[in-house]
XYZ file of C-alpha atoms in Angstrom:
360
model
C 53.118 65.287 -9.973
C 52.596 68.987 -10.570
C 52.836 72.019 -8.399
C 51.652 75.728 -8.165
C 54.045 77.844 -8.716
C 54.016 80.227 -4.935
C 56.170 82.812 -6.436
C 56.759 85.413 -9.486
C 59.968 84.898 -10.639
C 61.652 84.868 -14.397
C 61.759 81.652 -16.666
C 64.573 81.368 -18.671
C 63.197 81.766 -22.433
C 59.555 83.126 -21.193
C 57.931 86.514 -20.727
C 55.251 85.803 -18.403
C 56.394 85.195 -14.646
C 53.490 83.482 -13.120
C 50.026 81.447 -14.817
C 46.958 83.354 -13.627
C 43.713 81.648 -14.140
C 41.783 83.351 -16.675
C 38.976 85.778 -16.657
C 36.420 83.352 -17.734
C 37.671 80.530 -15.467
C 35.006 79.516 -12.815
C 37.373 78.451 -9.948
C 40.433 80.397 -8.524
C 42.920 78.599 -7.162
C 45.830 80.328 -4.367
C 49.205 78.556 -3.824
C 50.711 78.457 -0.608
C 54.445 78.079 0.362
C 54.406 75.608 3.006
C 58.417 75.178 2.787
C 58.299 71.770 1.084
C 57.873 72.851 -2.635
C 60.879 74.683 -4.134
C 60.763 75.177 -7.889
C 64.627 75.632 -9.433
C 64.938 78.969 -11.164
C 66.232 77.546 -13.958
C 63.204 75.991 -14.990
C 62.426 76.278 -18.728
C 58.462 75.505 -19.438
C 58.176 73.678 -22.409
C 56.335 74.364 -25.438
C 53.249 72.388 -26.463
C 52.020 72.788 -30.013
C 48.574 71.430 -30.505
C 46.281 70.606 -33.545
C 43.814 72.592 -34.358
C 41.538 72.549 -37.226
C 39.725 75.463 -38.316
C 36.349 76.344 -39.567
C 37.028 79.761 -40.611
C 40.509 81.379 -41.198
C 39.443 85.137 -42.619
C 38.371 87.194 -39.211
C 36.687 90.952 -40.251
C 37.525 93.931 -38.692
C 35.445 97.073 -38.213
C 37.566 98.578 -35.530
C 37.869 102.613 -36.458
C 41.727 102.678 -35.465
C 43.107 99.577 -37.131
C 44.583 100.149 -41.223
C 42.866 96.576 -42.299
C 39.598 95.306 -42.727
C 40.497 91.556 -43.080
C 42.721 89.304 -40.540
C 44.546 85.947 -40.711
C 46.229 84.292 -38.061
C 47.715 80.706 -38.483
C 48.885 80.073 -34.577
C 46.913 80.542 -31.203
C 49.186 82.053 -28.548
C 52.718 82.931 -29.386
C 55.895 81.899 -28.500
C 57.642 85.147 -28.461
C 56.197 85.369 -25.089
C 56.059 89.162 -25.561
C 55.119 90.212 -22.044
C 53.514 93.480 -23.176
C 51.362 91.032 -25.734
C 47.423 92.582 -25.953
C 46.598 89.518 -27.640
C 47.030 87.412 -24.700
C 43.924 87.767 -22.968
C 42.368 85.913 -25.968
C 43.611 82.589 -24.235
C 41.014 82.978 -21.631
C 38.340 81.626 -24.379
C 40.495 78.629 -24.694
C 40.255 78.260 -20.635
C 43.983 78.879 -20.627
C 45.972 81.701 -18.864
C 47.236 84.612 -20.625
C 50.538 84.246 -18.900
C 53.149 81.047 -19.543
C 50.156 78.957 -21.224
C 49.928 81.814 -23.689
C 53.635 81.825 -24.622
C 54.026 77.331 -23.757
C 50.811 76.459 -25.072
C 50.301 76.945 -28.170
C 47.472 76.244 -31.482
C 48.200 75.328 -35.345
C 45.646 75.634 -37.840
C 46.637 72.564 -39.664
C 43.867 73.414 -42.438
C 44.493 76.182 -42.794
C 45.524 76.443 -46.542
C 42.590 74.521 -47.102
C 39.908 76.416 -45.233
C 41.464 80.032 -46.672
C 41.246 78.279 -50.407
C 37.718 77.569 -50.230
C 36.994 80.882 -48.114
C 38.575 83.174 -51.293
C 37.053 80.439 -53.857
C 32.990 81.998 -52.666
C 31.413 83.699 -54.967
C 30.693 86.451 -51.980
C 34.008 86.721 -51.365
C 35.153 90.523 -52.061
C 38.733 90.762 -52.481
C 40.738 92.842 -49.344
C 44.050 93.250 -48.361
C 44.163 90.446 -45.395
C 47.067 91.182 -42.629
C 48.658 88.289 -41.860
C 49.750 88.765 -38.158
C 47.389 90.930 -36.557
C 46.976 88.841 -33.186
C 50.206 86.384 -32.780
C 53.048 86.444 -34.660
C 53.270 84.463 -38.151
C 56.725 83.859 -38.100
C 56.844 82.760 -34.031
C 59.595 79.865 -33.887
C 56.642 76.537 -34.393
C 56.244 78.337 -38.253
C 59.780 76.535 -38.828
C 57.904 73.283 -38.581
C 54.092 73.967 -39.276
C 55.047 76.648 -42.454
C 51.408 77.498 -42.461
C 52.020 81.243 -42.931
C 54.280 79.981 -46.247
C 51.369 77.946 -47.278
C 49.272 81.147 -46.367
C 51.282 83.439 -48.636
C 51.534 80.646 -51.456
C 48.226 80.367 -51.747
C 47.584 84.408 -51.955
C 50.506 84.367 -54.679
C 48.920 81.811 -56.540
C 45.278 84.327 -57.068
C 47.047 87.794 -56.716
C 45.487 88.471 -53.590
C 47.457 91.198 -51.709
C 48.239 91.308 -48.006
C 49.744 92.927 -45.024
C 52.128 91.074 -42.797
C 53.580 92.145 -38.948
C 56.195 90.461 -37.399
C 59.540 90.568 -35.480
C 60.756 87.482 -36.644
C 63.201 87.537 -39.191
C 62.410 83.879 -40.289
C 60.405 86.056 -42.468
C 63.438 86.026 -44.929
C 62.949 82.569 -45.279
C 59.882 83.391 -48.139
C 61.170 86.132 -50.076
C 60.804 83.911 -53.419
C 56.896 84.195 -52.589
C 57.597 87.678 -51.467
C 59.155 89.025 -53.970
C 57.175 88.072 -56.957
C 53.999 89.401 -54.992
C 56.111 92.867 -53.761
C 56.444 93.290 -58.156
C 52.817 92.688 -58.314
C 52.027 95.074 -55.666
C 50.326 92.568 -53.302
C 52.641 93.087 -50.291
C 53.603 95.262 -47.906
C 55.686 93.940 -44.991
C 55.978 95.487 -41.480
C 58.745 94.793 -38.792
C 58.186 95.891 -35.232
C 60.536 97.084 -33.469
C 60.423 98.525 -30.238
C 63.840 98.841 -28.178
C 67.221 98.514 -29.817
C 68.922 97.416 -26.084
C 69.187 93.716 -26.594
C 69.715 93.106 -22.821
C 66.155 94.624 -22.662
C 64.665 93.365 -25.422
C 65.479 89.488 -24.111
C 63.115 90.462 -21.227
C 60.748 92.002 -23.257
C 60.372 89.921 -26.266
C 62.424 86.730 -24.539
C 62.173 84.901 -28.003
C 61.578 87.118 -30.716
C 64.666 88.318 -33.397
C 66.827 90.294 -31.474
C 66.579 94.227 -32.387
C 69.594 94.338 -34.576
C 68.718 91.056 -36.440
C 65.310 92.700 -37.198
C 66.552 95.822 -38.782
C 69.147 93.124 -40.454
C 65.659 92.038 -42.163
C 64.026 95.382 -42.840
C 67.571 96.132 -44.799
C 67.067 92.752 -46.482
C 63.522 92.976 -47.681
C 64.221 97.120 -49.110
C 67.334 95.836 -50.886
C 64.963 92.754 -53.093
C 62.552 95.034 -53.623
C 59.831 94.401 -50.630
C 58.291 97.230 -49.304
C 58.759 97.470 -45.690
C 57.967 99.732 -42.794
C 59.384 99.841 -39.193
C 56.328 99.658 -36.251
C 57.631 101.121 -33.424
C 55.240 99.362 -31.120
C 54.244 99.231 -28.503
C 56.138 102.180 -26.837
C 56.532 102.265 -22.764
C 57.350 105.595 -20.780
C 60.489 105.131 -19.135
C 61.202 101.990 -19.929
C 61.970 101.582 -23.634
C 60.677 105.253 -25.244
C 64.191 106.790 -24.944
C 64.797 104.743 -28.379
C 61.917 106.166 -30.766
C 63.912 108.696 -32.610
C 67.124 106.305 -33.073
C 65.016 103.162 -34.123
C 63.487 105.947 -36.901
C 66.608 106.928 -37.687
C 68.426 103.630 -38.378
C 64.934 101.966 -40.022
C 65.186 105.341 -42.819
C 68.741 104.006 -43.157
C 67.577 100.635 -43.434
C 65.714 101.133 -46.507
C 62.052 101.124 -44.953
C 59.634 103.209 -46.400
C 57.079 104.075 -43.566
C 57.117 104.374 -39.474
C 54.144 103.834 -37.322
C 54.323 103.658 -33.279
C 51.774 102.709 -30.911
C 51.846 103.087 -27.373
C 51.412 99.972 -24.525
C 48.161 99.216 -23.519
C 47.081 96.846 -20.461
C 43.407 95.342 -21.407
C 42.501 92.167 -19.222
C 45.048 90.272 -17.331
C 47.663 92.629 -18.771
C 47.105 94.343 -16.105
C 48.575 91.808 -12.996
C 51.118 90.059 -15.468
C 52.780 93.185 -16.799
C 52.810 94.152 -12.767
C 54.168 91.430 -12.012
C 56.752 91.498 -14.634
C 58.110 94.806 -13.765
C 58.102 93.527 -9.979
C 60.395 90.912 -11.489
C 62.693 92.916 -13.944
C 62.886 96.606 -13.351
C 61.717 96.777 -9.392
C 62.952 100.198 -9.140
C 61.095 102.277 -11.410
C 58.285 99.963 -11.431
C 55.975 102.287 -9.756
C 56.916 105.284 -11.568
C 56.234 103.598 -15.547
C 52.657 102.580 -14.361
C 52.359 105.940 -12.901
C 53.548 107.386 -16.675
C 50.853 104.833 -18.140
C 48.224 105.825 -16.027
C 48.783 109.437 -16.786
C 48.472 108.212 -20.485
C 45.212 106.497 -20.251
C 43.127 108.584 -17.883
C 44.258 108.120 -14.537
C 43.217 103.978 -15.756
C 45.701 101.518 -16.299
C 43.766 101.114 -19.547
C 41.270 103.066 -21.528
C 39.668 101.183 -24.155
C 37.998 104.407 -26.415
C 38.960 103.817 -29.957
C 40.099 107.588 -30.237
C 42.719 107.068 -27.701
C 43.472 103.590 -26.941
C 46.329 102.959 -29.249
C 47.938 106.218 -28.959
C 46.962 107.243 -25.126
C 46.294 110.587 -23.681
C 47.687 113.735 -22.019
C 50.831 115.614 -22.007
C 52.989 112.433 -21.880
C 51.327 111.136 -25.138
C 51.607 114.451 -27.111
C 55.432 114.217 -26.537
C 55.649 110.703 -27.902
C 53.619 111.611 -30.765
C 55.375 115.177 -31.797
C 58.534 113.103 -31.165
C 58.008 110.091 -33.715
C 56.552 112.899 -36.176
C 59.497 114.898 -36.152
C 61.818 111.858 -36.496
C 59.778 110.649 -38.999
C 59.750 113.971 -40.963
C 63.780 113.846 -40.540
C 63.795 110.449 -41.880
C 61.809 111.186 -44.875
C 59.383 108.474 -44.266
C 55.446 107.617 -44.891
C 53.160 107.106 -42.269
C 52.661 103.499 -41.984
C 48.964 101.656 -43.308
C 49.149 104.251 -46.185
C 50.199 101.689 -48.809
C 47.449 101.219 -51.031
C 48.170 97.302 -52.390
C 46.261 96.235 -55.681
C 43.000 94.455 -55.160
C 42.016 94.032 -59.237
C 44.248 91.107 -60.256
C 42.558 88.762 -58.026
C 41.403 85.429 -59.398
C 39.555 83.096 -57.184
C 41.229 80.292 -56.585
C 40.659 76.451 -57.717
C 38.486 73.945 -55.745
C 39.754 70.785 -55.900
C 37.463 67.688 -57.096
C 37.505 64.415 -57.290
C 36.008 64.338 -60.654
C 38.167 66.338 -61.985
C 37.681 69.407 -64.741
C 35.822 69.261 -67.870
C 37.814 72.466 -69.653
């Protein structure tokens, strides 16, 4: 038999502290603490990787402030359990909560390779850099067992089709004899987000991504075979983790990356209770004073969703973040990041398989 949980309080391995219904959920439901039901603090919520087969893989952007037109993401919800995560609202279309469902249950496109062959094999088709990442993470633990994002980047080897990839996993290592080959080829460009470089802080944050040191491990790892790599420095929070920005800069240049880009934390959705909540949990005493700092950043809102200043925020507060990652970038002699241009001519459609086989 299950219970409601009646309290916020930390799971060992998770970000989320608590499983809100989501916003398109019909019924609410409100635990009560009647003294019977005790849940051990220990508790570790296990994660539940379902099937899922696709009917499209390729998502389009149009979005003014995001550097890619074309998306792929192999994995619904992510196991990093990022508590800062804007992508988990998008559980509520599953009827799932964006907090511990988002991070415990989780979606793999089995079909994925399949679906993305014939989607590049139409004669439509015009040939984009696709990012590889821009909702969940491709290289969350489950890609050890699924390896769709490897099957992902095979394919896209195979017809010189370039792409983007974000991540703060360094099982991204685990495919530099795909990446490589593409990187001389100009068909990659690999970004590595990293945000804090205070690991105690970072397994609150980010309770099962790469720690911060084993990520700029990667970004050294990736220069040195010749993959070009830049450093996201995303998302940044006032008072919590922005003291960092100009060291993380600093040590990425050193790393061998070649560009820097930042964004700052933004709270759409049910972001808004679980990051709350989370602070509540973590970081009690300066909880009220970092969503004061993010209010100030997103006019007087804890989130403003204008294109012009959603990723970046507002106001005194955000003109000092942003004059302080352009000076360390400056210092660091790095690119902005999104400024790669990858090559889109060698693309060759790929192969449909058939039963009857090929004539020539």
């Amino acid at each position: 038999m299950s219970f409601p949980i009646p309290t916020t309080h930390p799971h060992k391995g998770r970000g989320a502290a608590s499983n809100p219904e989501g916003r398109f959920e019909k019924t609410r439901s409100v635990a009560e603490d009647d003294g019977w039901y005790r849940e051990d603090e220990t508790t570790r919520p296990p994660t539940e990787t379902r099937e899922e087969l696709a009917r499209s893989v390729i998502s389009r952007n149009d979005s003014p402030d995001i550097g890619f037109d074309q998306a792929l993401n192999p994995f619904r919800g992510c196991e990093h359990g990022c508590i800062y995560c804007y992508a988990r609202p998008s559980h509520g279309y599953l009827n799932l909560s964006a907090g511990l469902d988002f991070e415990t249950k989780l979606f793999a496109k089995i079909n994925l390779e399949e679906v993305l062959r014939g989607e590049l094999a139409k004669r439509s088709y015009v040939c984009k850099p696709i990012n590889i990442g821009s909702n969940t993470d491709p290289y969350q633990p489950i890609e050890k067992k699924w390896r769709l994002t490897r099957a992902a980047l095979a394919l896209l080897n195979e017809c010189n089709h370039p792409c983007t990839i974000v991540t703060k996993n360094a099982l991204i290592e685990r495919d530099l004899d795909i990446l490589v080959p593409m990187a001389e080829r100009n068909l990659v460009h690999v970004f590595i987000s990293i945000n804090s470089l205070d690991n105690k802080l970072a397994s609150k944050l980010e309770p099962r991504a790469s720690a911060p040191h084993r990520r700029m491990k990667a970004v050294e790892t990736l220069s040195r075979v010749g993959v070009p790599v830049g450093v996201l420095v995303a998302p940044i929070i006032p008072a919590l983790n922005e003291k960092d920005v100009e060291a993380i800069i600093e040590q990425a240049g050193a790393a061998g990356a070649r560009s820097i880009g930042y964004t700052c934390v933004r709270l759409p959705h049910e972001l808004k209770q679980l990051f709350r909540e989370w602070l509540e949990v973590h970081y009690p005493d300066r909880a009220s004073h970092i969503i004061s700092l993010i209010q100030q950043m997103n006019g007087g809102k804890d989130y403003d969703s204008n294109f012009a200043t959603r990723m970046r925020g507002q106001g005194v507060f955000a003109d000092i973040i942003r004059k302080r990652v352009q000076i360390a970038t400056r210092k660091a002699g790095l690119d902005r990041a999104w400024d790669t241009v990858l090559d889109t001519s060698q693309f060759v459609p790929p192969r449909i398989s058939s039963p009857q086989g090929e004539l020539f």
